Coordinates of C-alpha atoms in Angstrom, one line a residue:
M1 CA 142.1 92.0 153.4
N2 CA 146.2 91.9 153.5
L3 CA 146.4 89.9 150.4
Y4 CA 150.6 89.1 151.2
G5 CA 148.6 87.8 154.7
L6 CA 146.6 85.5 152.1
I7 CA 149.7 84.4 150.3
V8 CA 151.4 83.5 153.6
F9 CA 148.6 81.6 154.6
H10 CA 148.2 80.2 151.6
H11 CA 152.8 78.6 152.2
V12 CA 151.4 77.2 156.0
A13 CA 148.3 75.3 154.4
A14 CA 150.1 74.1 151.7
S15 CA 153.0 73.3 153.0
G16 CA 151.7 72.2 156.9
S17 CA 154.3 74.4 158.6
V18 CA 155.1 77.2 159.4
T19 CA 158.9 76.4 159.1
K20 CA 158.5 75.7 155.9
A21 CA 156.2 78.8 155.0
A22 CA 159.2 80.5 156.2
E23 CA 162.1 79.0 154.0
A24 CA 159.7 79.1 150.8
L25 CA 158.9 83.3 151.4
G26 CA 162.2 83.7 152.5
I27 CA 160.9 85.8 155.9
S28 CA 161.6 84.7 159.2
Q29 CA 159.0 82.4 161.2
P30 CA 157.8 85.4 163.8
A31 CA 157.0 86.8 160.6
V32 CA 154.7 84.5 159.3
T33 CA 153.0 83.6 162.8
A34 CA 152.3 87.6 162.7
H35 CA 150.3 87.8 159.5
V36 CA 148.6 84.2 160.0
R37 CA 147.7 86.0 164.0
N38 CA 147.1 89.2 161.7
M39 CA 144.6 87.4 159.6
S40 CA 142.9 85.4 161.9
A41 CA 142.0 88.6 163.6
E42 CA 140.2 90.8 160.7
L43 CA 138.3 87.6 160.1
G44 CA 137.3 86.8 163.4
L45 CA 137.6 83.2 163.0
T46 CA 140.5 80.8 164.4
L47 CA 142.2 79.6 161.4
L48 CA 144.8 76.9 162.8
A49 CA 145.0 74.6 165.8
P50 CA 147.5 72.9 167.3
K51 CA 148.4 69.4 166.2
G52 CA 151.0 67.7 167.8
R53 CA 154.4 69.2 166.9
G54 CA 152.3 70.4 163.7
I55 CA 149.3 72.8 162.9
F56 CA 146.2 71.6 161.1
L57 CA 143.3 73.3 159.5
T58 CA 140.3 74.2 161.2
E59 CA 137.1 74.5 158.6
A60 CA 137.5 77.9 158.9
G61 CA 141.1 77.4 157.7
E62 CA 140.2 75.0 155.3
R63 CA 137.8 77.4 153.6
L64 CA 140.4 80.3 153.4
A65 CA 142.7 78.2 152.5
A66 CA 141.3 77.4 149.5
H67 CA 140.4 81.0 148.5
A68 CA 144.3 81.0 148.9
A69 CA 145.1 78.8 146.5
R70 CA 143.0 80.5 143.7
L71 CA 145.2 83.8 144.8
Y72 CA 148.3 82.2 144.7
A73 CA 147.5 80.6 141.5
L74 CA 146.4 83.8 139.6
Q75 CA 149.5 85.7 140.8
H76 CA 151.9 83.5 139.1
E77 CA 149.5 83.8 136.0
I78 CA 149.5 87.5 136.6
A79 CA 153.5 87.1 136.7
R80 CA 153.6 85.2 133.8
D81 CA 151.4 87.0 131.5
M82 CA 153.1 90.3 132.4
D83 CA 156.1 89.2 131.1
A84 CA 155.0 87.5 128.7
Y85 CA 153.8 91.5 127.9
V86 CA 157.6 92.8 128.4
A87 CA 158.7 90.0 126.0
G88 CA 156.5 91.3 123.4
A89 CA 155.2 87.9 123.2
A90 CA 151.6 89.1 124.0
G91 CA 149.0 91.8 123.7
D92 CA 148.5 93.6 121.0
L93 CA 150.4 94.7 117.5
R94 CA 148.5 98.2 115.8
L95 CA 149.9 99.1 112.8
A96 CA 148.1 101.6 110.5
A97 CA 149.9 101.7 106.7
T98 CA 149.2 103.2 103.6
P99 CA 147.9 100.3 101.1
L100 CA 151.2 99.6 98.9
P101 CA 152.9 98.5 102.4
A102 CA 149.8 97.2 103.9
S103 CA 149.1 94.9 100.7
F104 CA 152.6 93.8 99.2
L105 CA 155.4 94.6 102.3
L106 CA 153.5 93.4 105.4
P107 CA 151.5 90.0 104.9
E108 CA 154.7 88.3 105.0
L109 CA 156.7 90.0 107.4
L110 CA 153.5 89.8 109.7
A111 CA 152.9 85.8 109.1
A112 CA 156.6 85.2 110.1
Y113 CA 156.1 87.0 113.1
R114 CA 152.4 86.1 113.9
G115 CA 154.0 82.2 113.5
A116 CA 156.7 83.5 116.3
N117 CA 154.3 85.3 118.5
P118 CA 150.8 83.4 118.3
G119 CA 150.2 85.3 121.9
V120 CA 150.1 88.8 120.2
A121 CA 146.9 90.6 118.7
I122 CA 147.5 91.8 115.3
A123 CA 145.4 94.5 113.8
L124 CA 146.8 95.9 110.7
R125 CA 144.7 98.9 109.6
T126 CA 144.7 99.9 105.3
L127 CA 144.2 104.0 105.7
G128 CA 145.5 107.5 103.3
A129 CA 148.6 108.5 104.8
D130 CA 147.6 111.3 106.6
D131 CA 145.4 109.4 108.4
A132 CA 147.4 106.6 109.3
L133 CA 149.7 109.6 111.0
A134 CA 146.8 110.7 112.6
A135 CA 146.4 106.9 113.9
L136 CA 149.7 106.9 115.4
Q137 CA 149.6 110.3 117.2
H138 CA 146.1 109.6 118.6
Y139 CA 147.6 106.2 120.2
D140 CA 145.3 104.5 117.4
A141 CA 148.6 102.6 115.6
D142 CA 152.2 101.9 117.5
A143 CA 153.8 102.1 114.2
A144 CA 152.6 103.5 110.5
F145 CA 154.2 102.8 107.4
V146 CA 153.5 105.3 104.4
S147 CA 154.7 104.9 100.4
G148 CA 156.0 107.7 98.6
G149 CA 157.4 110.2 100.5
S150 CA 158.6 111.7 103.9
R151 CA 156.2 113.8 105.2
S152 CA 156.7 116.5 108.2
H153 CA 154.3 115.6 111.6
P154 CA 154.9 117.3 114.6
G155 CA 155.4 114.6 117.3
L156 CA 156.1 111.9 114.7
A157 CA 159.5 110.4 113.9
G158 CA 160.1 109.0 109.9
K159 CA 162.9 106.9 108.5
V160 CA 163.4 105.2 105.1
L161 CA 162.1 101.9 105.5
R162 CA 163.0 101.0 101.8
E163 CA 163.7 102.7 98.6
D164 CA 161.5 100.9 95.8
E165 CA 162.0 101.2 92.2
L166 CA 158.7 102.4 89.9
W167 CA 158.3 99.9 87.0
F168 CA 156.7 100.8 83.8
V169 CA 154.7 97.9 82.9
A170 CA 152.4 96.5 79.9
A171 CA 150.2 93.4 79.3
P172 CA 153.0 90.5 77.2
H173 CA 151.6 91.4 74.4
H174 CA 151.8 95.2 74.3
P175 CA 155.0 95.9 71.2
L176 CA 156.8 97.5 73.8
A177 CA 157.1 95.0 76.5
G178 CA 160.6 93.6 77.4
R179 CA 162.3 96.1 75.0
R180 CA 164.7 99.1 76.9
V181 CA 163.2 102.4 74.4
P182 CA 163.2 106.4 75.1
F183 CA 160.9 108.0 77.7
R184 CA 159.3 109.8 74.8
T185 CA 157.9 106.7 73.2
I186 CA 156.7 105.6 76.2
A187 CA 154.7 108.4 77.3
A188 CA 153.2 108.8 74.0
E189 CA 151.3 105.1 75.2
P190 CA 148.0 105.2 76.5
F191 CA 148.3 105.0 80.5
V192 CA 146.5 103.2 83.0
L193 CA 146.6 106.2 85.3
R194 CA 146.3 106.1 89.1
E195 CA 144.5 108.5 91.7
A196 CA 145.7 112.0 92.0
G197 CA 147.9 112.3 94.7
C198 CA 149.6 108.9 95.0
D199 CA 152.9 108.8 94.6
A200 CA 153.6 107.3 91.4
R201 CA 151.1 109.3 89.2
E202 CA 153.4 112.6 90.4
Q203 CA 156.6 111.3 89.6
L204 CA 155.2 110.2 86.2
F205 CA 153.8 114.2 85.3
V206 CA 157.1 115.5 86.9
L207 CA 159.3 113.4 85.1
C208 CA 157.2 114.4 81.4
E209 CA 157.7 118.1 82.5
A210 CA 161.5 117.8 83.5
R211 CA 162.5 115.9 79.8
G212 CA 159.5 118.4 78.2
V213 CA 157.1 115.8 76.8
P214 CA 153.2 116.0 77.1
V215 CA 151.3 113.8 80.1
P216 CA 150.1 110.2 79.0
E217 CA 146.7 110.1 78.1
A218 CA 144.8 108.5 80.4
A219 CA 143.1 104.9 78.6
I220 CA 141.5 104.3 82.3
Q221 CA 142.1 105.9 85.5
V222 CA 141.3 103.7 88.3
S223 CA 141.8 104.0 92.3
G224 CA 144.3 101.3 94.0
S225 CA 147.3 99.3 93.5
H226 CA 145.5 95.8 92.7
E227 CA 142.8 97.5 90.0
A228 CA 145.9 99.2 87.7
L229 CA 147.7 96.0 88.2
H230 CA 144.7 94.1 86.5
A231 CA 143.9 96.7 84.0
A232 CA 147.5 96.9 83.0
A233 CA 147.6 93.2 82.8
A234 CA 144.6 93.3 80.4
G235 CA 146.2 95.5 77.9
I236 CA 144.4 98.7 78.5
G237 CA 147.2 100.8 79.2
L238 CA 151.0 101.1 80.1
A239 CA 151.0 101.5 84.0
L240 CA 154.2 102.9 86.2
L241 CA 154.2 100.3 89.6
S242 CA 156.1 100.4 92.7
A243 CA 157.9 96.9 91.8
L244 CA 156.6 95.9 95.2
E245 CA 153.4 96.1 93.8
A246 CA 154.5 94.4 89.8
R247 CA 157.3 92.1 90.6
K248 CA 155.2 88.7 91.6
A249 CA 152.9 89.6 88.3
V250 CA 156.3 90.0 86.2
A251 CA 157.7 86.7 87.3
R252 CA 154.2 84.9 86.7
G253 CA 154.3 86.4 83.4
E254 CA 151.0 88.3 83.3
L255 CA 153.1 91.6 82.9
A256 CA 156.3 92.9 81.2
R257 CA 158.4 95.7 82.1
V258 CA 158.9 98.5 79.7
K259 CA 162.3 99.9 80.5
A260 CA 163.0 104.1 79.9
E261 CA 166.6 104.8 78.8
G262 CA 168.1 107.0 81.2
V263 CA 165.3 106.6 83.7
E264 CA 165.6 105.4 87.2
L265 CA 162.0 106.1 89.2
R266 CA 162.3 105.5 93.5
S267 CA 159.5 105.2 95.7
P268 CA 160.6 105.4 99.4
V269 CA 157.9 103.4 101.9
M270 CA 158.6 105.7 105.6
L271 CA 158.3 104.2 108.9
Y272 CA 156.8 106.1 111.7
T273 CA 157.2 106.1 115.1
R274 CA 156.3 108.4 118.2
A275 CA 159.5 110.6 118.5
E276 CA 161.4 110.3 121.9
E277 CA 158.8 107.4 123.0
E278 CA 159.4 103.9 124.0
L279 CA 158.1 101.5 122.2
P280 CA 155.3 99.1 123.4
P281 CA 157.2 95.7 123.5
Q282 CA 155.1 94.0 120.8
A283 CA 155.9 96.5 118.3
A284 CA 159.8 96.9 119.3
R285 CA 159.9 93.1 118.2
F286 CA 158.6 93.7 115.1
L287 CA 160.6 96.1 113.9
G288 CA 163.0 94.4 115.1
L289 CA 162.0 91.5 113.1
L290 CA 162.0 94.5 110.0
K291 CA 165.2 94.7 110.5
D292 CA 166.3 91.4 109.8
D293 CA 164.8 91.1 106.8
P294 CA 166.8 92.0 103.5
S295 CA 163.1 92.8 101.6
S296 CA 163.0 96.1 104.0
R297 CA 165.6 97.5 104.0
P298 CA 166.5 100.7 101.4
A299 CA 168.0 99.3 98.3

């Protein structure tokens, strides 16, 4: 069955006029008549009958008109949905991220995005760096946010989204809380150490080697930024954390900074996309929001 012929028949039935249907569709009256005639022949039914100077629908025409009206409404629904999709206001936004950006960078941005795009379904997967990049490469994510430095991965393009400071922090009652002291003094304290492979842990160890001081004693080893925050706040030991992770706890007075003389450590958060591929509209709209957010820019 010719779907466009059904749309033509809908206009004829709704307006009661071949002339008006032709005007609405922007085609000639003979073309409208031909579509209706072909539809009637295909079905083997009389759809229209003359009525004075106009036309009326036969019983078969009435039934077909009801179906054609639903098709016409569906056509407009499809057009609206696809327009919304192309504009990035409908569809799916699929992100992969390592724990730091997933917990401390993306939530507020996603809340703002969700408020402006309520028709988009958002999925955020928290993964290790390699798994986040694999999800992007295998089309399980549209963009990946990875903390801890650039990684080379075939088929992916990465750029620095922001460079975050790394802070030494301690419980507010710790003797070094709020002070600026030599790094050697800090390194002599027991530490809340993160898991192997964590960027902050690796930078701490590299700094110790560069300064010729022993690696700090591990008062406790934890897996995850939240665990490190709580352990440091409880007074178990000092911790080296991203400012993204520690800023709110410091502002609330739950942690205090300890500044190391002559030491400035930074940890980049990288944004990865598939190289030489156009982003889905939803991802493009979200990344556009990132460009407008001062907190997501490199320091």
